[in-house]
């Protein structure tokens, strides 16, 4: 498909020329066709697209071009395994509702990213909108000169309030022969989210900022929002711990029943983990209550000592400030001291 642009020639009237016959192109989405690639999408790409759209809209007083914002996505492709890591914005001009990408700027930005991230290649492009249009088809054809089969990522900036999934759609392209004419079609491709430690920290920070900005300015509302966020995080961590415990329990049950072979390395790791638990040696309910109470009392004692230390520090600070305020000569020439 390296010479695809020589086979499919695009003119300004959104048509494909084959011989002497012109066929109008309409955006076609092959919903029934299964995707042939597995895509892992990193949250940095979603943040970049959201930031791009928000910034452009703010710069134009809430108005944005019907074509939305346009950018390129970068990643690594190994056969049918694709991982999208990053993205950057593109410059374009709009004429008759069709966006024309600045290829010089695209080549320059792609070369700059290649110098810094040698493993990342240009995989496709992104834009914003609720559905695929003929204008998107035209932009996709322009990206064919950079990639034989570019990906198309569509972000809906105004999703329906009842929508629970990410407002993202990912497409791969295919060429169909319809009435002796070649037509570009889009095939929906599924994706999964993948993140590294640095990205998880960044996403968590952005989520906290968004949560704080969306609440009331009063201290009570802010404290309640932070408490709810903290409790939600703790609830998620506990649920994940419960799932891991269930996996370990099911594995031990299967080994005990003879359904799985014994893996002594795994069994030693489980035994080492159990010995670290303060109540692992107690099996009955009555024996378990005492260690729990002991642990709770230790935690309360530590909290009490922390409160006493904090109060003692406040008292020392007050005693240091007290002589400054009251250790002044009176009108009768006498001085008052703290006894």
Coordinates of N, CA and C in Angstrom, one line a residue, residues 24-163:
X24 N -18.7 9.5 -6.0 CA -18.8 10.2 -4.7 C -18.4 9.3 -3.5
X25 N -17.6 9.8 -2.6 CA -17.2 9.0 -1.5 C -18.0 9.4 -0.2
X26 N -18.6 8.4 0.4 CA -19.3 8.6 1.7 C -18.6 7.9 2.8
X27 N -18.5 8.4 4.0 CA -17.8 7.7 5.0 C -18.6 6.4 5.4
X28 N -17.9 5.3 5.3 CA -18.5 4.0 5.6 C -17.8 3.4 6.8
X29 N -18.6 2.9 7.7 CA -18.1 2.2 8.9 C -18.6 0.8 8.9
X30 N -17.7 -0.2 8.8 CA -18.0 -1.6 8.7 C -18.1 -2.1 10.1
X31 N -19.3 -2.0 10.7 CA -19.6 -2.4 12.1 C -19.4 -3.9 12.2
X32 N -19.8 -4.6 11.2 CA -19.8 -6.1 11.3 C -18.4 -6.7 11.2
X33 N -17.5 -5.9 10.6 CA -16.2 -6.4 10.3 C -15.4 -6.4 11.6
X34 N -14.8 -7.6 11.9 CA -14.0 -7.6 13.2 C -12.6 -6.9 13.0
X35 N -12.2 -6.2 14.0 CA -10.9 -5.5 14.0 C -9.8 -6.5 14.0
X36 N -8.7 -6.2 13.3 CA -7.6 -7.1 13.1 C -6.4 -6.7 13.9
X37 N -6.5 -5.7 14.7 CA -5.4 -5.3 15.5 C -5.8 -5.2 17.0
X38 N -4.8 -5.3 17.9 CA -5.0 -5.1 19.3 C -4.3 -3.9 19.7
X39 N -5.0 -2.9 20.3 CA -4.5 -1.6 20.6 C -4.5 -1.4 22.1
X40 N -3.3 -0.9 22.6 CA -3.2 -0.4 24.0 C -3.1 1.1 23.9
X41 N -4.0 1.8 24.6 CA -4.0 3.2 24.6 C -3.6 3.8 26.0
X42 N -2.6 4.6 26.0 CA -2.1 5.2 27.2 C -2.9 6.5 27.5
X43 N -3.1 6.8 28.8 CA -3.9 7.9 29.2 C -3.3 9.3 28.8
X44 N -2.0 9.3 28.6 CA -1.4 10.6 28.2 C -2.0 11.1 26.9
X45 N -2.4 10.2 26.0 CA -3.0 10.6 24.7 C -4.3 11.2 24.9
X46 N -5.1 10.6 25.8 CA -6.5 11.2 26.1 C -6.4 12.5 26.7
X47 N -5.4 12.7 27.7 CA -5.2 14.0 28.3 C -4.8 15.0 27.3
X48 N -3.9 14.7 26.4 CA -3.4 15.6 25.4 C -4.6 16.1 24.5
X49 N -5.4 15.2 24.1 CA -6.5 15.5 23.2 C -7.5 16.4 23.9
X50 N -7.8 16.1 25.2 CA -8.7 16.9 26.0 C -8.1 18.3 26.2
X51 N -6.8 18.4 26.5 CA -6.2 19.7 26.7 C -6.2 20.5 25.4
X52 N -5.9 19.8 24.3 CA -5.9 20.5 23.0 C -7.3 21.1 22.7
X53 N -8.3 20.3 22.9 CA -9.7 20.8 22.6 C -10.1 22.0 23.6
X54 N -9.8 21.8 24.8 CA -10.2 22.8 25.8 C -9.4 24.1 25.6
X55 N -8.1 24.0 25.2 CA -7.3 25.3 25.0 C -7.8 26.0 23.8
X56 N -8.0 25.3 22.7 CA -8.5 25.9 21.4 C -9.9 26.6 21.7
X57 N -10.7 25.9 22.4 CA -12.1 26.5 22.6 C -12.0 27.7 23.5
X58 N -11.1 27.7 24.5 CA -10.9 28.9 25.3 C -10.4 30.1 24.6
X59 N -9.5 29.8 23.7 CA -8.8 30.8 22.9 C -9.8 31.5 21.9
X60 N -10.9 30.8 21.5 CA -11.8 31.3 20.5 C -13.2 31.6 21.2
X61 N -13.2 31.9 22.5 CA -14.4 32.3 23.2 C -15.5 31.2 23.1
X62 N -15.1 30.0 23.3 CA -16.1 28.9 23.3 C -16.5 28.4 22.0
X63 N -16.0 29.0 20.9 CA -16.3 28.5 19.5 C -15.1 27.7 19.0
X64 N -15.5 26.7 18.2 CA -14.4 25.8 17.7 C -14.8 25.4 16.3
X65 N -13.9 25.2 15.4 CA -14.1 24.8 14.0 C -15.0 23.5 13.9
X66 N -15.9 23.5 12.9 CA -16.7 22.2 12.8 C -15.8 21.0 12.6
X67 N -14.6 21.2 12.1 CA -13.7 20.0 11.9 C -13.1 19.6 13.2
X68 N -13.3 20.4 14.3 CA -12.7 20.0 15.5 C -11.2 20.3 15.5
X69 N -10.5 19.7 16.5 CA -9.0 19.8 16.5 C -8.4 18.5 15.9
X70 N -7.2 18.7 15.4 CA -6.6 17.6 14.7 C -5.1 17.4 15.2
X71 N -4.7 16.2 15.4 CA -3.4 15.9 15.8 C -2.9 14.6 15.4
X72 N -1.7 14.2 15.6 CA -1.1 13.0 15.3 C -0.9 12.1 16.5
X73 N -1.0 10.8 16.4 CA -0.7 9.9 17.5 C 0.5 9.1 17.2
X74 N 1.3 8.9 18.3 CA 2.6 8.2 18.2 C 2.6 6.9 19.0
X75 N 3.3 5.9 18.6 CA 3.4 4.7 19.3 C 4.3 3.6 18.7
X76 N 4.1 2.4 19.1 CA 4.9 1.3 18.6 C 3.9 0.2 18.0
X77 N 4.3 -0.3 16.9 CA 3.5 -1.4 16.3 C 4.4 -2.6 16.0
X78 N 4.0 -3.7 16.5 CA 4.7 -5.0 16.3 C 3.7 -6.0 15.7
X79 N 3.7 -6.1 14.4 CA 2.7 -6.9 13.8 C 1.3 -6.3 14.0
X80 N 0.4 -7.1 14.6 CA -0.9 -6.6 14.8 C -1.1 -6.1 16.3
X81 N 0.0 -6.0 17.0 CA 0.0 -5.4 18.3 C 0.4 -4.0 18.3
X82 N -0.4 -3.1 18.7 CA -0.2 -1.6 18.6 C -0.3 -1.0 20.0
X83 N 0.6 -0.2 20.4 CA 0.6 0.5 21.6 C 0.8 2.0 21.4
X84 N -0.2 2.8 21.7 CA -0.2 4.3 21.5 C 0.3 5.0 22.8
X85 N 1.4 5.7 22.7 CA 2.0 6.3 23.8 C 1.8 7.8 23.9
X86 N 1.8 8.5 22.8 CA 1.9 10.0 22.9 C 1.2 10.6 21.7
X87 N 1.1 11.9 21.6 CA 0.4 12.6 20.5 C 0.9 14.0 20.5
X88 N 0.7 14.7 19.3 CA 1.0 16.1 19.2 C 0.0 16.8 18.3
X89 N -0.1 18.1 18.4 CA -1.1 18.8 17.6 C -0.6 19.1 16.2
X90 N -1.5 19.3 15.3 CA -1.2 19.6 13.9 C -1.8 20.9 13.5
X91 N -1.1 21.6 12.6 CA -1.7 22.8 12.0 C -2.4 22.4 10.7
X92 N -3.5 23.1 10.4 CA -4.3 22.8 9.2 C -5.1 24.0 8.9
X93 N -5.6 24.0 7.6 CA -6.5 25.1 7.1 C -7.8 24.4 6.7
X94 N -8.8 25.2 6.7 CA -10.2 24.7 6.4 C -10.7 25.4 5.2
X95 N -11.1 24.7 4.1 CA -11.6 25.3 2.9 C -12.8 24.4 2.5
X96 N -14.0 25.0 2.4 CA -15.2 24.3 2.0 C -15.5 23.1 2.9
X97 N -15.2 23.3 4.2 CA -15.5 22.3 5.2 C -14.5 21.2 5.3
X98 N -13.4 21.2 4.5 CA -12.4 20.2 4.5 C -11.1 20.7 5.0
X99 N -10.5 20.0 5.9 CA -9.3 20.4 6.6 C -8.1 19.9 5.7
X100 N -7.1 20.8 5.5 CA -5.9 20.4 4.8 C -4.7 20.5 5.8
X101 N -4.1 19.5 6.0 CA -3.0 19.4 7.0 C -1.7 20.1 6.4
X102 N -1.0 20.8 7.3 CA 0.3 21.4 6.9 C 1.3 20.3 7.0
X103 N 1.7 19.7 5.8 CA 2.6 18.6 5.8 C 4.0 19.0 6.2
X104 N 4.4 20.2 6.0 CA 5.7 20.6 6.4 C 5.8 20.6 7.9
X105 N 4.8 21.1 8.6 CA 4.8 21.1 10.0 C 4.7 19.7 10.6
X106 N 3.9 18.9 9.9 CA 3.8 17.5 10.3 C 5.2 16.8 10.2
X107 N 5.9 16.9 9.1 CA 7.2 16.3 9.0 C 8.2 16.8 10.0
X108 N 8.1 18.1 10.3 CA 9.0 18.7 11.3 C 8.8 18.2 12.7
X109 N 7.5 18.1 13.1 CA 7.2 17.6 14.4 C 7.5 16.2 14.6
X110 N 7.2 15.4 13.5 CA 7.5 14.0 13.6 C 9.0 13.7 13.7
X111 N 9.8 14.5 13.0 CA 11.3 14.3 13.1 C 11.8 14.7 14.5
X112 N 11.2 15.8 15.1 CA 11.6 16.2 16.4 C 11.3 15.1 17.4
X113 N 10.1 14.5 17.3 CA 9.7 13.5 18.3 C 10.6 12.2 18.0
X114 N 11.0 12.0 16.8 CA 11.8 10.8 16.5 C 13.2 11.0 17.1
X115 N 13.7 12.2 17.2 CA 15.0 12.4 17.8 C 15.0 12.1 19.3
X116 N 13.9 12.4 19.9 CA 13.8 12.2 21.4 C 13.3 10.8 21.7
X117 N 12.3 10.4 21.0 CA 11.7 9.0 21.2 C 11.9 8.2 20.0
X118 N 13.1 7.5 19.9 CA 13.5 6.8 18.7 C 12.5 5.6 18.4
X119 N 11.9 5.1 19.4 CA 11.1 3.9 19.2 C 9.7 4.2 18.8
X120 N 9.3 5.5 18.9 CA 7.9 5.8 18.5 C 7.8 6.2 17.0
X121 N 6.7 5.7 16.4 CA 6.5 6.0 15.0 C 5.1 6.6 14.9
X122 N 4.9 7.3 13.8 CA 3.6 8.0 13.5 C 2.6 6.9 13.1
X123 N 1.6 6.7 14.0 CA 0.6 5.6 13.7 C -0.7 6.1 13.2
X124 N -1.0 7.4 13.3 CA -2.3 7.8 12.8 C -2.6 9.2 13.2
X125 N -3.8 9.5 13.4 CA -4.2 10.9 13.8 C -5.5 10.8 14.7
X126 N -5.8 12.0 15.3 CA -7.0 12.1 16.1 C -7.7 13.4 15.8
X127 N -9.0 13.4 16.2 CA -9.8 14.6 16.1 C -10.9 14.5 17.1
X128 N -11.8 15.5 17.1 CA -12.9 15.5 18.0 C -14.2 15.6 17.2
X129 N -15.2 14.9 17.8 CA -16.5 14.9 17.1 C -17.3 13.8 17.7
X130 N -18.6 13.8 17.4 CA -19.5 12.8 17.8 C -19.6 11.6 16.9
X131 N -19.4 11.8 15.6 CA -19.5 10.7 14.6 C -18.6 11.0 13.5
X132 N -18.3 10.0 12.7 CA -17.4 10.1 11.5 C -18.2 10.8 10.4
X133 N -17.5 11.7 9.7 CA -18.1 12.5 8.6 C -17.2 12.4 7.4
X134 N -17.7 12.9 6.3 CA -16.9 12.9 5.1 C -15.6 13.7 5.2
X135 N -15.6 14.8 6.0 CA -14.4 15.6 6.3 C -13.3 14.7 6.9
X136 N -13.7 13.8 7.8 CA -12.7 12.9 8.4 C -12.1 12.0 7.4
X137 N -12.9 11.6 6.5 CA -12.4 10.7 5.4 C -11.3 11.4 4.6
X138 N -11.5 12.7 4.3 CA -10.5 13.5 3.6 C -9.2 13.6 4.3
X139 N -9.3 13.9 5.6 CA -8.1 14.0 6.4 C -7.4 12.7 6.5
X140 N -8.1 11.6 6.6 CA -7.5 10.3 6.7 C -6.7 10.0 5.4
X141 N -7.2 10.4 4.3 CA -6.5 10.1 3.1 C -5.2 10.9 3.0
X142 N -5.2 12.1 3.6 CA -4.0 12.9 3.7 C -2.9 12.2 4.5
X143 N -3.3 11.4 5.5 CA -2.4 10.8 6.4 C -1.8 9.5 5.8
X144 N -2.4 9.1 4.7 CA -1.9 7.8 4.0 C -0.5 8.0 3.5
X145 N 0.0 9.3 3.3 CA 1.3 9.5 2.8 C 2.3 9.3 3.9
X146 N 1.9 9.3 5.2 CA 2.8 9.1 6.3 C 2.7 7.7 6.9
X147 N 1.6 7.0 6.7 CA 1.4 5.6 7.1 C 0.5 4.9 6.2
X148 N 0.9 3.6 5.9 CA 0.1 2.9 4.9 C -1.3 2.6 5.4
X149 N -1.4 2.4 6.7 CA -2.8 2.1 7.3 C -2.9 2.9 8.6
X150 N -3.1 4.2 8.6 CA -3.2 5.0 9.8 C -4.4 4.7 10.7
X151 N -4.2 4.8 11.9 CA -5.3 4.7 12.9 C -6.0 6.0 13.0
X152 N -7.3 5.9 13.3 CA -8.2 7.1 13.4 C -8.8 7.1 14.8
X153 N -8.4 8.1 15.7 CA -9.0 8.1 17.0 C -9.9 9.3 17.1
X154 N -11.2 9.0 17.5 CA -12.2 10.1 17.6 C -12.7 10.2 19.0
X155 N -12.5 11.5 19.5 CA -13.0 11.8 20.9 C -14.2 12.7 20.9
X156 N -15.2 12.2 21.6 CA -16.4 13.0 21.7 C -16.3 14.0 22.9
X157 N -16.1 15.3 22.6 CA -15.9 16.2 23.8 C -17.2 16.5 24.6
X158 N -18.3 16.2 24.0 CA -19.6 16.5 24.7 C -20.4 15.2 24.7
X159 N -20.0 14.2 25.5 CA -20.8 12.9 25.6 C -22.1 13.1 26.3
X160 N -23.0 12.1 26.1 CA -24.3 12.1 26.7 C -24.1 11.9 28.2
X161 N -24.8 12.6 29.1 CA -24.6 12.5 30.5 C -24.8 11.0 31.0
X162 N -25.6 10.2 30.4 CA -25.8 8.8 30.8 C -24.6 7.9 30.3
X163 N -23.7 8.4 29.5 CA -22.6 7.6 29.0 C -21.7 7.3 30.1

